[in-house]
Amino acid sequence: ILNVEQSPQSLHVQEGDSTNFTCSFPSSNFYALHWYRWETAKSPEALFVMTLNGDEKKKGRISATLNTKEGYSYLYIKGSQPEDSATYLCAFLHSTDSWGKFQFGAGTQVVVTP
Amino acid sequence: NAGVTQTPKFQVLKTGQSMTLQCAQDMNHEYMSWYRQDPGMGLRLIHYSVGAGITDQGEVPNGYNVSRSTTEDFPLRLLSAAPSQTSVYFCASSYYTGELFFGEGSRLTVL
């Protein structure tokens, strides 16, 4: 059972446009949410580790927000570039689970076209 | 910097054969884990370990064994491979509460 859902499954963005997508997770017993960027033929790489309701994190043109009370996190890409093309994964950890028992979403595949 | 190293990168097995996927990390991370990645399913946790001598089951542990005799190594054993175990396997490690560092993946095909 996939308790962590990401939407949309995929999206196409024109270079220079901004976009955002969602990770939904159970709103009870929150411990942590991670975002990872996964380029084709490479390994997932961490973007953000988020632990507090209201957290906002930023790395370059990519930012994320966290709402643990309603169970969602948004990832934003501002001014998309072709190098932003990747699958973006979120990973959720329950407070009732031992550290490391992450549940990953299926990912949002982003394709940025010039 | 080696990070997380997985071997082999590719493997083809026949049904019923056994094999071990190796994972080693040189970052002194307490936590190590194995995931499998299947289309449309995201990464699913197989087994994980929070330290040497300690392992626990994840979401899809059946058909896999693990052990953690050292901090650095976390091998994944398939005792009797089945076609349903055809997948891409990722090993990951982290400090407690930190981000996961992934290996490059091992593509396994079971015929």
JSON list of C-alpha atoms in Angstrom, two decimals:
[
{"chain": "A", "resi": 1, "resn": "ILE", "atom": "CA", "xyz": [0.00, 0.00, 0.00]},
{"chain": "A", "resi": 2, "resn": "LEU", "atom": "CA", "xyz": [1.44, 3.31, -1.11]},
{"chain": "A", "resi": 3, "resn": "ASN", "atom": "CA", "xyz": [0.56, 5.79, 1.61]},
{"chain": "A", "resi": 4, "resn": "VAL", "atom": "CA", "xyz": [2.73, 8.39, -0.03]},
{"chain": "A", "resi": 5, "resn": "GLU", "atom": "CA", "xyz": [1.34, 9.79, -3.25]},
{"chain": "A", "resi": 6, "resn": "GLN", "atom": "CA", "xyz": [2.94, 12.15, -5.70]},
{"chain": "A", "resi": 7, "resn": "SER", "atom": "CA", "xyz": [1.11, 14.13, -8.33]},
{"chain": "A", "resi": 8, "resn": "PRO", "atom": "CA", "xyz": [1.22, 14.58, -11.15]},
{"chain": "A", "resi": 9, "resn": "GLN", "atom": "CA", "xyz": [2.97, 11.44, -12.31]},
{"chain": "A", "resi": 10, "resn": "SER", "atom": "CA", "xyz": [4.72, 13.43, -15.01]},
{"chain": "A", "resi": 11, "resn": "LEU", "atom": "CA", "xyz": [4.78, 16.90, -16.43]},
{"chain": "A", "resi": 12, "resn": "HIS", "atom": "CA", "xyz": [6.32, 18.71, -19.35]},
{"chain": "A", "resi": 13, "resn": "VAL", "atom": "CA", "xyz": [7.60, 22.23, -18.83]},
{"chain": "A", "resi": 14, "resn": "GLN", "atom": "CA", "xyz": [8.92, 24.81, -21.25]},
{"chain": "A", "resi": 15, "resn": "GLU", "atom": "CA", "xyz": [12.36, 26.16, -20.46]},
{"chain": "A", "resi": 16, "resn": "GLY", "atom": "CA", "xyz": [12.02, 29.26, -18.34]},
{"chain": "A", "resi": 17, "resn": "ASP", "atom": "CA", "xyz": [8.60, 28.37, -16.94]},
{"chain": "A", "resi": 18, "resn": "SER", "atom": "CA", "xyz": [8.06, 27.65, -13.28]},
{"chain": "A", "resi": 19, "resn": "THR", "atom": "CA", "xyz": [6.30, 24.56, -12.01]},
{"chain": "A", "resi": 20, "resn": "ASN", "atom": "CA", "xyz": [5.34, 22.77, -8.85]},
{"chain": "A", "resi": 21, "resn": "PHE", "atom": "CA", "xyz": [4.15, 19.36, -7.78]},
{"chain": "A", "resi": 22, "resn": "THR", "atom": "CA", "xyz": [2.88, 17.63, -4.70]},
{"chain": "A", "resi": 23, "resn": "CYS", "atom": "CA", "xyz": [3.74, 14.90, -2.24]},
{"chain": "A", "resi": 24, "resn": "SER", "atom": "CA", "xyz": [0.86, 13.76, -0.03]},
{"chain": "A", "resi": 25, "resn": "PHE", "atom": "CA", "xyz": [1.39, 11.68, 3.08]},
{"chain": "A", "resi": 26, "resn": "PRO", "atom": "CA", "xyz": [-0.51, 10.66, 6.24]},
{"chain": "A", "resi": 27, "resn": "SER", "atom": "CA", "xyz": [-1.06, 13.74, 8.43]},
{"chain": "A", "resi": 28, "resn": "SER", "atom": "CA", "xyz": [-0.74, 11.82, 11.68]},
{"chain": "A", "resi": 29, "resn": "ASN", "atom": "CA", "xyz": [2.49, 10.73, 13.35]},
{"chain": "A", "resi": 30, "resn": "PHE", "atom": "CA", "xyz": [4.78, 12.75, 11.10]},
{"chain": "A", "resi": 31, "resn": "TYR", "atom": "CA", "xyz": [8.51, 12.49, 11.66]},
{"chain": "A", "resi": 32, "resn": "ALA", "atom": "CA", "xyz": [10.32, 13.54, 8.49]},
{"chain": "A", "resi": 33, "resn": "LEU", "atom": "CA", "xyz": [9.94, 14.11, 4.76]},
{"chain": "A", "resi": 34, "resn": "HIS", "atom": "CA", "xyz": [12.76, 13.97, 2.27]},
{"chain": "A", "resi": 35, "resn": "TRP", "atom": "CA", "xyz": [12.91, 15.11, -1.34]},
{"chain": "A", "resi": 36, "resn": "TYR", "atom": "CA", "xyz": [15.27, 13.45, -3.80]},
{"chain": "A", "resi": 37, "resn": "ARG", "atom": "CA", "xyz": [16.21, 14.22, -7.37]},
{"chain": "A", "resi": 38, "resn": "TRP", "atom": "CA", "xyz": [16.78, 11.24, -9.63]},
{"chain": "A", "resi": 39, "resn": "GLU", "atom": "CA", "xyz": [18.34, 11.71, -13.04]},
{"chain": "A", "resi": 40, "resn": "THR", "atom": "CA", "xyz": [18.19, 8.93, -15.60]},
{"chain": "A", "resi": 41, "resn": "ALA", "atom": "CA", "xyz": [21.00, 6.39, -15.23]},
{"chain": "A", "resi": 42, "resn": "LYS", "atom": "CA", "xyz": [22.11, 7.93, -11.94]},
{"chain": "A", "resi": 43, "resn": "SER", "atom": "CA", "xyz": [21.29, 7.45, -8.26]},
{"chain": "A", "resi": 44, "resn": "PRO", "atom": "CA", "xyz": [18.77, 9.52, -6.32]},
{"chain": "A", "resi": 45, "resn": "GLU", "atom": "CA", "xyz": [20.36, 12.53, -4.64]},
{"chain": "A", "resi": 46, "resn": "ALA", "atom": "CA", "xyz": [18.94, 14.37, -1.66]},
{"chain": "A", "resi": 47, "resn": "LEU", "atom": "CA", "xyz": [17.44, 17.81, -2.15]},
{"chain": "A", "resi": 48, "resn": "PHE", "atom": "CA", "xyz": [15.82, 18.52, 1.19]},
{"chain": "A", "resi": 49, "resn": "VAL", "atom": "CA", "xyz": [15.28, 16.98, 4.61]},
{"chain": "A", "resi": 50, "resn": "MET", "atom": "CA", "xyz": [12.19, 18.49, 6.22]},
{"chain": "A", "resi": 51, "resn": "THR", "atom": "CA", "xyz": [11.08, 17.86, 9.77]},
{"chain": "A", "resi": 52, "resn": "LEU", "atom": "CA", "xyz": [9.00, 20.80, 11.02]},
{"chain": "A", "resi": 53, "resn": "ASN", "atom": "CA", "xyz": [5.54, 21.96, 10.02]},
{"chain": "A", "resi": 54, "resn": "GLY", "atom": "CA", "xyz": [5.90, 25.12, 8.00]},
{"chain": "A", "resi": 55, "resn": "ASP", "atom": "CA", "xyz": [9.45, 24.28, 6.94]},
{"chain": "A", "resi": 56, "resn": "GLU", "atom": "CA", "xyz": [10.57, 26.04, 3.78]},
{"chain": "A", "resi": 57, "resn": "LYS", "atom": "CA", "xyz": [13.81, 24.96, 2.15]},
{"chain": "A", "resi": 58, "resn": "LYS", "atom": "CA", "xyz": [15.59, 26.34, -0.88]},
{"chain": "A", "resi": 59, "resn": "LYS", "atom": "CA", "xyz": [18.47, 25.21, -3.05]},
{"chain": "A", "resi": 60, "resn": "GLY", "atom": "CA", "xyz": [19.11, 27.44, -6.03]},
{"chain": "A", "resi": 61, "resn": "ARG", "atom": "CA", "xyz": [15.94, 27.56, -8.13]},
{"chain": "A", "resi": 62, "resn": "ILE", "atom": "CA", "xyz": [14.31, 24.67, -6.30]},
{"chain": "A", "resi": 63, "resn": "SER", "atom": "CA", "xyz": [12.35, 25.13, -3.10]},
{"chain": "A", "resi": 64, "resn": "ALA", "atom": "CA", "xyz": [10.00, 23.08, -0.96]},
{"chain": "A", "resi": 65, "resn": "THR", "atom": "CA", "xyz": [7.33, 23.69, 1.64]},
{"chain": "A", "resi": 66, "resn": "LEU", "atom": "CA", "xyz": [5.90, 21.37, 4.24]},
{"chain": "A", "resi": 67, "resn": "ASN", "atom": "CA", "xyz": [2.45, 21.18, 5.83]},
{"chain": "A", "resi": 68, "resn": "THR", "atom": "CA", "xyz": [2.37, 18.29, 8.27]},
{"chain": "A", "resi": 69, "resn": "LYS", "atom": "CA", "xyz": [-1.08, 19.11, 9.63]},
{"chain": "A", "resi": 70, "resn": "GLU", "atom": "CA", "xyz": [-2.73, 18.56, 6.27]},
{"chain": "A", "resi": 71, "resn": "GLY", "atom": "CA", "xyz": [-0.18, 16.03, 5.01]},
{"chain": "A", "resi": 72, "resn": "TYR", "atom": "CA", "xyz": [1.44, 17.55, 1.96]},
{"chain": "A", "resi": 73, "resn": "SER", "atom": "CA", "xyz": [4.65, 19.04, 0.67]},
{"chain": "A", "resi": 74, "resn": "TYR", "atom": "CA", "xyz": [5.16, 21.09, -2.48]},
{"chain": "A", "resi": 75, "resn": "LEU", "atom": "CA", "xyz": [8.29, 21.20, -4.57]},
{"chain": "A", "resi": 76, "resn": "TYR", "atom": "CA", "xyz": [8.76, 24.29, -6.74]},
{"chain": "A", "resi": 77, "resn": "ILE", "atom": "CA", "xyz": [11.11, 24.80, -9.65]},
{"chain": "A", "resi": 78, "resn": "LYS", "atom": "CA", "xyz": [11.51, 28.41, -10.70]},
{"chain": "A", "resi": 79, "resn": "GLY", "atom": "CA", "xyz": [12.63, 29.20, -14.22]},
{"chain": "A", "resi": 80, "resn": "SER", "atom": "CA", "xyz": [13.00, 25.56, -15.29]},
{"chain": "A", "resi": 81, "resn": "GLN", "atom": "CA", "xyz": [16.12, 24.58, -17.21]},
{"chain": "A", "resi": 82, "resn": "PRO", "atom": "CA", "xyz": [16.75, 21.41, -19.25]},
{"chain": "A", "resi": 83, "resn": "GLU", "atom": "CA", "xyz": [19.11, 20.19, -16.51]},
{"chain": "A", "resi": 84, "resn": "ASP", "atom": "CA", "xyz": [16.12, 20.12, -14.13]},
{"chain": "A", "resi": 85, "resn": "SER", "atom": "CA", "xyz": [14.74, 17.18, -16.11]},
{"chain": "A", "resi": 86, "resn": "ALA", "atom": "CA", "xyz": [14.60, 14.30, -13.64]},
{"chain": "A", "resi": 87, "resn": "THR", "atom": "CA", "xyz": [12.25, 12.29, -11.48]},
{"chain": "A", "resi": 88, "resn": "TYR", "atom": "CA", "xyz": [11.60, 13.89, -8.12]},
{"chain": "A", "resi": 89, "resn": "LEU", "atom": "CA", "xyz": [10.89, 11.54, -5.24]},
{"chain": "A", "resi": 90, "resn": "CYS", "atom": "CA", "xyz": [9.55, 12.22, -1.81]},
{"chain": "A", "resi": 91, "resn": "ALA", "atom": "CA", "xyz": [10.11, 9.88, 1.14]},
{"chain": "A", "resi": 92, "resn": "PHE", "atom": "CA", "xyz": [8.02, 9.91, 4.31]},
{"chain": "A", "resi": 93, "resn": "LEU", "atom": "CA", "xyz": [8.87, 8.62, 7.78]},
{"chain": "A", "resi": 94, "resn": "HIS", "atom": "CA", "xyz": [6.27, 7.90, 10.46]},
{"chain": "A", "resi": 95, "resn": "SER", "atom": "CA", "xyz": [7.12, 8.79, 14.02]},
{"chain": "A", "resi": 96, "resn": "THR", "atom": "CA", "xyz": [5.91, 5.34, 15.01]},
{"chain": "A", "resi": 97, "resn": "ASP", "atom": "CA", "xyz": [8.45, 3.65, 12.73]},
{"chain": "A", "resi": 98, "resn": "SER", "atom": "CA", "xyz": [12.08, 3.21, 13.55]},
{"chain": "A", "resi": 99, "resn": "TRP", "atom": "CA", "xyz": [14.49, 5.52, 11.80]},
{"chain": "A", "resi": 100, "resn": "GLY", "atom": "CA", "xyz": [15.05, 4.47, 8.24]},
{"chain": "A", "resi": 101, "resn": "LYS", "atom": "CA", "xyz": [11.71, 2.84, 7.48]},
{"chain": "A", "resi": 102, "resn": "PHE", "atom": "CA", "xyz": [10.94, 5.34, 4.74]},
{"chain": "A", "resi": 103, "resn": "GLN", "atom": "CA", "xyz": [8.00, 5.12, 2.38]},
{"chain": "A", "resi": 104, "resn": "PHE", "atom": "CA", "xyz": [8.75, 6.56, -1.02]},
{"chain": "A", "resi": 105, "resn": "GLY", "atom": "CA", "xyz": [6.26, 8.00, -3.45]},
{"chain": "A", "resi": 106, "resn": "ALA", "atom": "CA", "xyz": [6.31, 6.81, -7.06]},
{"chain": "A", "resi": 107, "resn": "GLY", "atom": "CA", "xyz": [7.82, 10.11, -8.17]},
{"chain": "A", "resi": 108, "resn": "THR", "atom": "CA", "xyz": [7.01, 13.00, -10.48]},
{"chain": "A", "resi": 109, "resn": "GLN", "atom": "CA", "xyz": [8.89, 12.89, -13.76]},
{"chain": "A", "resi": 110, "resn": "VAL", "atom": "CA", "xyz": [9.74, 16.37, -15.01]},
{"chain": "A", "resi": 111, "resn": "VAL", "atom": "CA", "xyz": [10.76, 16.98, -18.60]},
{"chain": "A", "resi": 112, "resn": "VAL", "atom": "CA", "xyz": [11.98, 20.46, -19.47]},
{"chain": "A", "resi": 113, "resn": "THR", "atom": "CA", "xyz": [12.05, 21.25, -23.15]},
{"chain": "A", "resi": 114, "resn": "PRO", "atom": "CA", "xyz": [14.10, 24.07, -24.67]},
{"chain": "B", "resi": 1, "resn": "ASN", "atom": "CA", "xyz": [35.30, 9.65, -2.60]},
{"chain": "B", "resi": 2, "resn": "ALA", "atom": "CA", "xyz": [33.70, 6.20, -2.87]},
{"chain": "B", "resi": 3, "resn": "GLY", "atom": "CA", "xyz": [30.46, 6.84, -0.93]},
{"chain": "B", "resi": 4, "resn": "VAL", "atom": "CA", "xyz": [28.15, 3.85, -1.35]},
{"chain": "B", "resi": 5, "resn": "THR", "atom": "CA", "xyz": [29.44, 1.09, -3.59]},
{"chain": "B", "resi": 6, "resn": "GLN", "atom": "CA", "xyz": [27.25, -1.67, -4.95]},
{"chain": "B", "resi": 7, "resn": "THR", "atom": "CA", "xyz": [28.34, -4.76, -6.83]},
{"chain": "B", "resi": 8, "resn": "PRO", "atom": "CA", "xyz": [27.57, -6.23, -9.27]},
{"chain": "B", "resi": 9, "resn": "LYS", "atom": "CA", "xyz": [25.92, -3.59, -11.46]},
{"chain": "B", "resi": 10, "resn": "PHE", "atom": "CA", "xyz": [24.26, -6.22, -13.63]},
{"chain": "B", "resi": 11, "resn": "GLN", "atom": "CA", "xyz": [23.38, -9.85, -13.00]},
{"chain": "B", "resi": 12, "resn": "VAL", "atom": "CA", "xyz": [21.33, -12.48, -14.78]},
{"chain": "B", "resi": 13, "resn": "LEU", "atom": "CA", "xyz": [20.18, -15.48, -12.75]},
{"chain": "B", "resi": 14, "resn": "LYS", "atom": "CA", "xyz": [18.15, -18.55, -13.42]},
{"chain": "B", "resi": 15, "resn": "THR", "atom": "CA", "xyz": [15.17, -19.33, -11.23]},
{"chain": "B", "resi": 16, "resn": "GLY", "atom": "CA", "xyz": [16.32, -21.07, -8.07]},
{"chain": "B", "resi": 17, "resn": "GLN", "atom": "CA", "xyz": [19.87, -19.75, -8.12]},
{"chain": "B", "resi": 18, "resn": "SER", "atom": "CA", "xyz": [21.25, -17.82, -5.19]},
{"chain": "B", "resi": 19, "resn": "MET", "atom": "CA", "xyz": [23.37, -14.72, -5.15]},
{"chain": "B", "resi": 20, "resn": "THR", "atom": "CA", "xyz": [24.52, -11.87, -2.97]},
{"chain": "B", "resi": 21, "resn": "LEU", "atom": "CA", "xyz": [24.39, -8.19, -3.81]},
{"chain": "B", "resi": 22, "resn": "GLN", "atom": "CA", "xyz": [27.21, -6.39, -2.05]},
{"chain": "B", "resi": 23, "resn": "CYS", "atom": "CA", "xyz": [26.96, -2.93, -0.54]},
{"chain": "B", "resi": 24, "resn": "ALA", "atom": "CA", "xyz": [29.73, -1.02, 1.17]},
{"chain": "B", "resi": 25, "resn": "GLN", "atom": "CA", "xyz": [29.91, 2.54, 2.47]},
{"chain": "B", "resi": 26, "resn": "ASP", "atom": "CA", "xyz": [32.92, 4.49, 3.68]},
{"chain": "B", "resi": 27, "resn": "MET", "atom": "CA", "xyz": [31.12, 7.33, 5.45]},
{"chain": "B", "resi": 28, "resn": "ASN", "atom": "CA", "xyz": [30.74, 5.60, 8.84]},
{"chain": "B", "resi": 29, "resn": "HIS", "atom": "CA", "xyz": [26.96, 5.78, 8.54]},
{"chain": "B", "resi": 30, "resn": "GLU", "atom": "CA", "xyz": [24.95, 3.94, 11.15]},
{"chain": "B", "resi": 31, "resn": "TYR", "atom": "CA", "xyz": [21.99, 3.33, 8.87]},
{"chain": "B", "resi": 32, "resn": "MET", "atom": "CA", "xyz": [22.00, 1.17, 5.75]},
{"chain": "B", "resi": 33, "resn": "SER", "atom": "CA", "xyz": [19.15, -0.13, 3.67]},
{"chain": "B", "resi": 34, "resn": "TRP", "atom": "CA", "xyz": [18.15, -1.97, 0.53]},
{"chain": "B", "resi": 35, "resn": "TYR", "atom": "CA", "xyz": [15.40, -0.85, -1.84]},
{"chain": "B", "resi": 36, "resn": "ARG", "atom": "CA", "xyz": [14.00, -2.30, -5.00]},
{"chain": "B", "resi": 37, "resn": "GLN", "atom": "CA", "xyz": [12.69, -0.14, -7.78]},
{"chain": "B", "resi": 38, "resn": "ASP", "atom": "CA", "xyz": [9.94, -1.37, -10.08]},
{"chain": "B", "resi": 39, "resn": "PRO", "atom": "CA", "xyz": [8.04, 0.65, -12.68]},
{"chain": "B", "resi": 40, "resn": "GLY", "atom": "CA", "xyz": [5.20, 2.65, -11.16]},
{"chain": "B", "resi": 41, "resn": "MET", "atom": "CA", "xyz": [6.01, 1.45, -7.66]},
{"chain": "B", "resi": 42, "resn": "GLY", "atom": "CA", "xyz": [8.63, 3.89, -6.46]},
{"chain": "B", "resi": 43, "resn": "LEU", "atom": "CA", "xyz": [11.39, 2.64, -4.19]},
{"chain": "B", "resi": 44, "resn": "ARG", "atom": "CA", "xyz": [10.26, -0.09, -1.82]},
{"chain": "B", "resi": 45, "resn": "LEU", "atom": "CA", "xyz": [12.22, -0.92, 1.31]},
{"chain": "B", "resi": 46, "resn": "ILE", "atom": "CA", "xyz": [13.40, -4.53, 1.57]},
{"chain": "B", "resi": 47, "resn": "HIS", "atom": "CA", "xyz": [15.54, -4.58, 4.72]},
{"chain": "B", "resi": 48, "resn": "TYR", "atom": "CA", "xyz": [17.37, -2.02, 6.76]},
{"chain": "B", "resi": 49, "resn": "SER", "atom": "CA", "xyz": [19.90, -1.79, 9.56]},
{"chain": "B", "resi": 50, "resn": "VAL", "atom": "CA", "xyz": [20.45, 0.89, 12.19]},
{"chain": "B", "resi": 51, "resn": "GLY", "atom": "CA", "xyz": [23.85, -0.43, 13.20]},
{"chain": "B", "resi": 52, "resn": "ALA", "atom": "CA", "xyz": [26.18, -3.42, 13.16]},
{"chain": "B", "resi": 53, "resn": "GLY", "atom": "CA", "xyz": [24.37, -6.51, 14.37]},
{"chain": "B", "resi": 54, "resn": "ILE", "atom": "CA", "xyz": [20.91, -4.96, 13.99]},
{"chain": "B", "resi": 55, "resn": "THR", "atom": "CA", "xyz": [18.61, -5.56, 11.03]},
{"chain": "B", "resi": 56, "resn": "ASP", "atom": "CA", "xyz": [14.89, -5.26, 10.45]},
{"chain": "B", "resi": 57, "resn": "GLN", "atom": "CA", "xyz": [12.38, -5.93, 7.74]},
{"chain": "B", "resi": 58, "resn": "GLY", "atom": "CA", "xyz": [10.99, -3.33, 5.41]},
{"chain": "B", "resi": 59, "resn": "GLU", "atom": "CA", "xyz": [7.94, -3.40, 3.20]},
{"chain": "B", "resi": 60, "resn": "VAL", "atom": "CA", "xyz": [8.93, -6.30, 0.91]},
{"chain": "B", "resi": 61, "resn": "PRO", "atom": "CA", "xyz": [11.35, -8.60, 2.79]},
{"chain": "B", "resi": 62, "resn": "ASN", "atom": "CA", "xyz": [10.21, -12.01, 1.53]},
{"chain": "B", "resi": 63, "resn": "GLY", "atom": "CA", "xyz": [12.85, -13.88, -0.42]},
{"chain": "B", "resi": 64, "resn": "TYR", "atom": "CA", "xyz": [15.73, -11.75, 0.86]},
{"chain": "B", "resi": 65, "resn": "ASN", "atom": "CA", "xyz": [18.15, -12.07, 3.76]},
{"chain": "B", "resi": 66, "resn": "VAL", "atom": "CA", "xyz": [20.55, -9.53, 5.18]},
{"chain": "B", "resi": 67, "resn": "SER", "atom": "CA", "xyz": [23.19, -9.31, 7.86]},
{"chain": "B", "resi": 68, "resn": "ARG", "atom": "CA", "xyz": [25.28, -6.45, 9.21]},
{"chain": "B", "resi": 69, "resn": "SER", "atom": "CA", "xyz": [28.49, -7.72, 10.73]},
{"chain": "B", "resi": 70, "resn": "THR", "atom": "CA", "xyz": [30.37, -4.45, 10.22]},
{"chain": "B", "resi": 71, "resn": "THR", "atom": "CA", "xyz": [29.38, -0.79, 9.98]},
{"chain": "B", "resi": 72, "resn": "GLU", "atom": "CA", "xyz": [30.66, -0.64, 6.40]},
{"chain": "B", "resi": 73, "resn": "ASP", "atom": "CA", "xyz": [28.97, -3.63, 4.76]},
{"chain": "B", "resi": 74, "resn": "PHE", "atom": "CA", "xyz": [25.35, -4.65, 4.24]},
{"chain": "B", "resi": 75, "resn": "PRO", "atom": "CA", "xyz": [24.98, -7.54, 1.78]},
{"chain": "B", "resi": 76, "resn": "LEU", "atom": "CA", "xyz": [21.61, -8.62, 0.40]},
{"chain": "B", "resi": 77, "resn": "ARG", "atom": "CA", "xyz": [21.16, -12.34, -0.23]},
{"chain": "B", "resi": 78, "resn": "LEU", "atom": "CA", "xyz": [18.69, -13.96, -2.57]},
{"chain": "B", "resi": 79, "resn": "LEU", "atom": "CA", "xyz": [18.50, -17.58, -1.47]},
{"chain": "B", "resi": 80, "resn": "SER", "atom": "CA", "xyz": [16.38, -18.93, -4.33]},
{"chain": "B", "resi": 81, "resn": "ALA", "atom": "CA", "xyz": [15.81, -16.36, -7.04]},
{"chain": "B", "resi": 82, "resn": "ALA", "atom": "CA", "xyz": [12.37, -15.98, -8.58]},
{"chain": "B", "resi": 83, "resn": "PRO", "atom": "CA", "xyz": [11.29, -14.03, -11.70]},
{"chain": "B", "resi": 84, "resn": "SER", "atom": "CA", "xyz": [9.37, -11.67, -9.37]},
{"chain": "B", "resi": 85, "resn": "GLN", "atom": "CA", "xyz": [12.72, -10.54, -8.01]},
{"chain": "B", "resi": 86, "resn": "THR", "atom": "CA", "xyz": [13.71, -9.08, -11.36]},
{"chain": "B", "resi": 87, "resn": "SER", "atom": "CA", "xyz": [14.25, -5.45, -10.44]},
{"chain": "B", "resi": 88, "resn": "VAL", "atom": "CA", "xyz": [16.77, -2.70, -9.90]},
{"chain": "B", "resi": 89, "resn": "TYR", "atom": "CA", "xyz": [18.20, -2.75, -6.40]},
{"chain": "B", "resi": 90, "resn": "PHE", "atom": "CA", "xyz": [19.58, 0.25, -4.55]},
{"chain": "B", "resi": 91, "resn": "CYS", "atom": "CA", "xyz": [21.58, 0.32, -1.39]},
{"chain": "B", "resi": 92, "resn": "ALA", "atom": "CA", "xyz": [21.47, 3.49, 0.71]},
{"chain": "B", "resi": 93, "resn": "SER", "atom": "CA", "xyz": [23.14, 4.74, 3.87]},
{"chain": "B", "resi": 94, "resn": "SER", "atom": "CA", "xyz": [22.82, 7.72, 6.16]},
{"chain": "B", "resi": 95, "resn": "TYR", "atom": "CA", "xyz": [23.61, 9.16, 9.52]},
{"chain": "B", "resi": 96, "resn": "TYR", "atom": "CA", "xyz": [20.74, 8.93, 11.96]},
{"chain": "B", "resi": 97, "resn": "THR", "atom": "CA", "xyz": [18.10, 11.51, 10.88]},
{"chain": "B", "resi": 98, "resn": "GLY", "atom": "CA", "xyz": [20.16, 12.50, 7.84]},
{"chain": "B", "resi": 99, "resn": "GLU", "atom": "CA", "xyz": [19.66, 12.31, 4.12]},
{"chain": "B", "resi": 100, "resn": "LEU", "atom": "CA", "xyz": [20.07, 9.01, 2.30]},
{"chain": "B", "resi": 101, "resn": "PHE", "atom": "CA", "xyz": [23.10, 8.42, 0.09]},
{"chain": "B", "resi": 102, "resn": "PHE", "atom": "CA", "xyz": [22.41, 5.89, -2.65]},
{"chain": "B", "resi": 103, "resn": "GLY", "atom": "CA", "xyz": [24.62, 3.49, -4.52]},
{"chain": "B", "resi": 104, "resn": "GLU", "atom": "CA", "xyz": [24.51, 3.33, -8.31]},
{"chain": "B", "resi": 105, "resn": "GLY", "atom": "CA", "xyz": [22.08, 0.44, -8.41]},
{"chain": "B", "resi": 106, "resn": "SER", "atom": "CA", "xyz": [22.23, -3.22, -9.40]},
{"chain": "B", "resi": 107, "resn": "ARG", "atom": "CA", "xyz": [20.05, -4.48, -12.21]},
{"chain": "B", "resi": 108, "resn": "LEU", "atom": "CA", "xyz": [18.98, -8.08, -11.63]},
{"chain": "B", "resi": 109, "resn": "THR", "atom": "CA", "xyz": [17.17, -10.27, -14.14]},
{"chain": "B", "resi": 110, "resn": "VAL", "atom": "CA", "xyz": [15.82, -13.65, -13.09]},
{"chain": "B", "resi": 111, "resn": "LEU", "atom": "CA", "xyz": [14.92, -15.94, -15.96]}
]
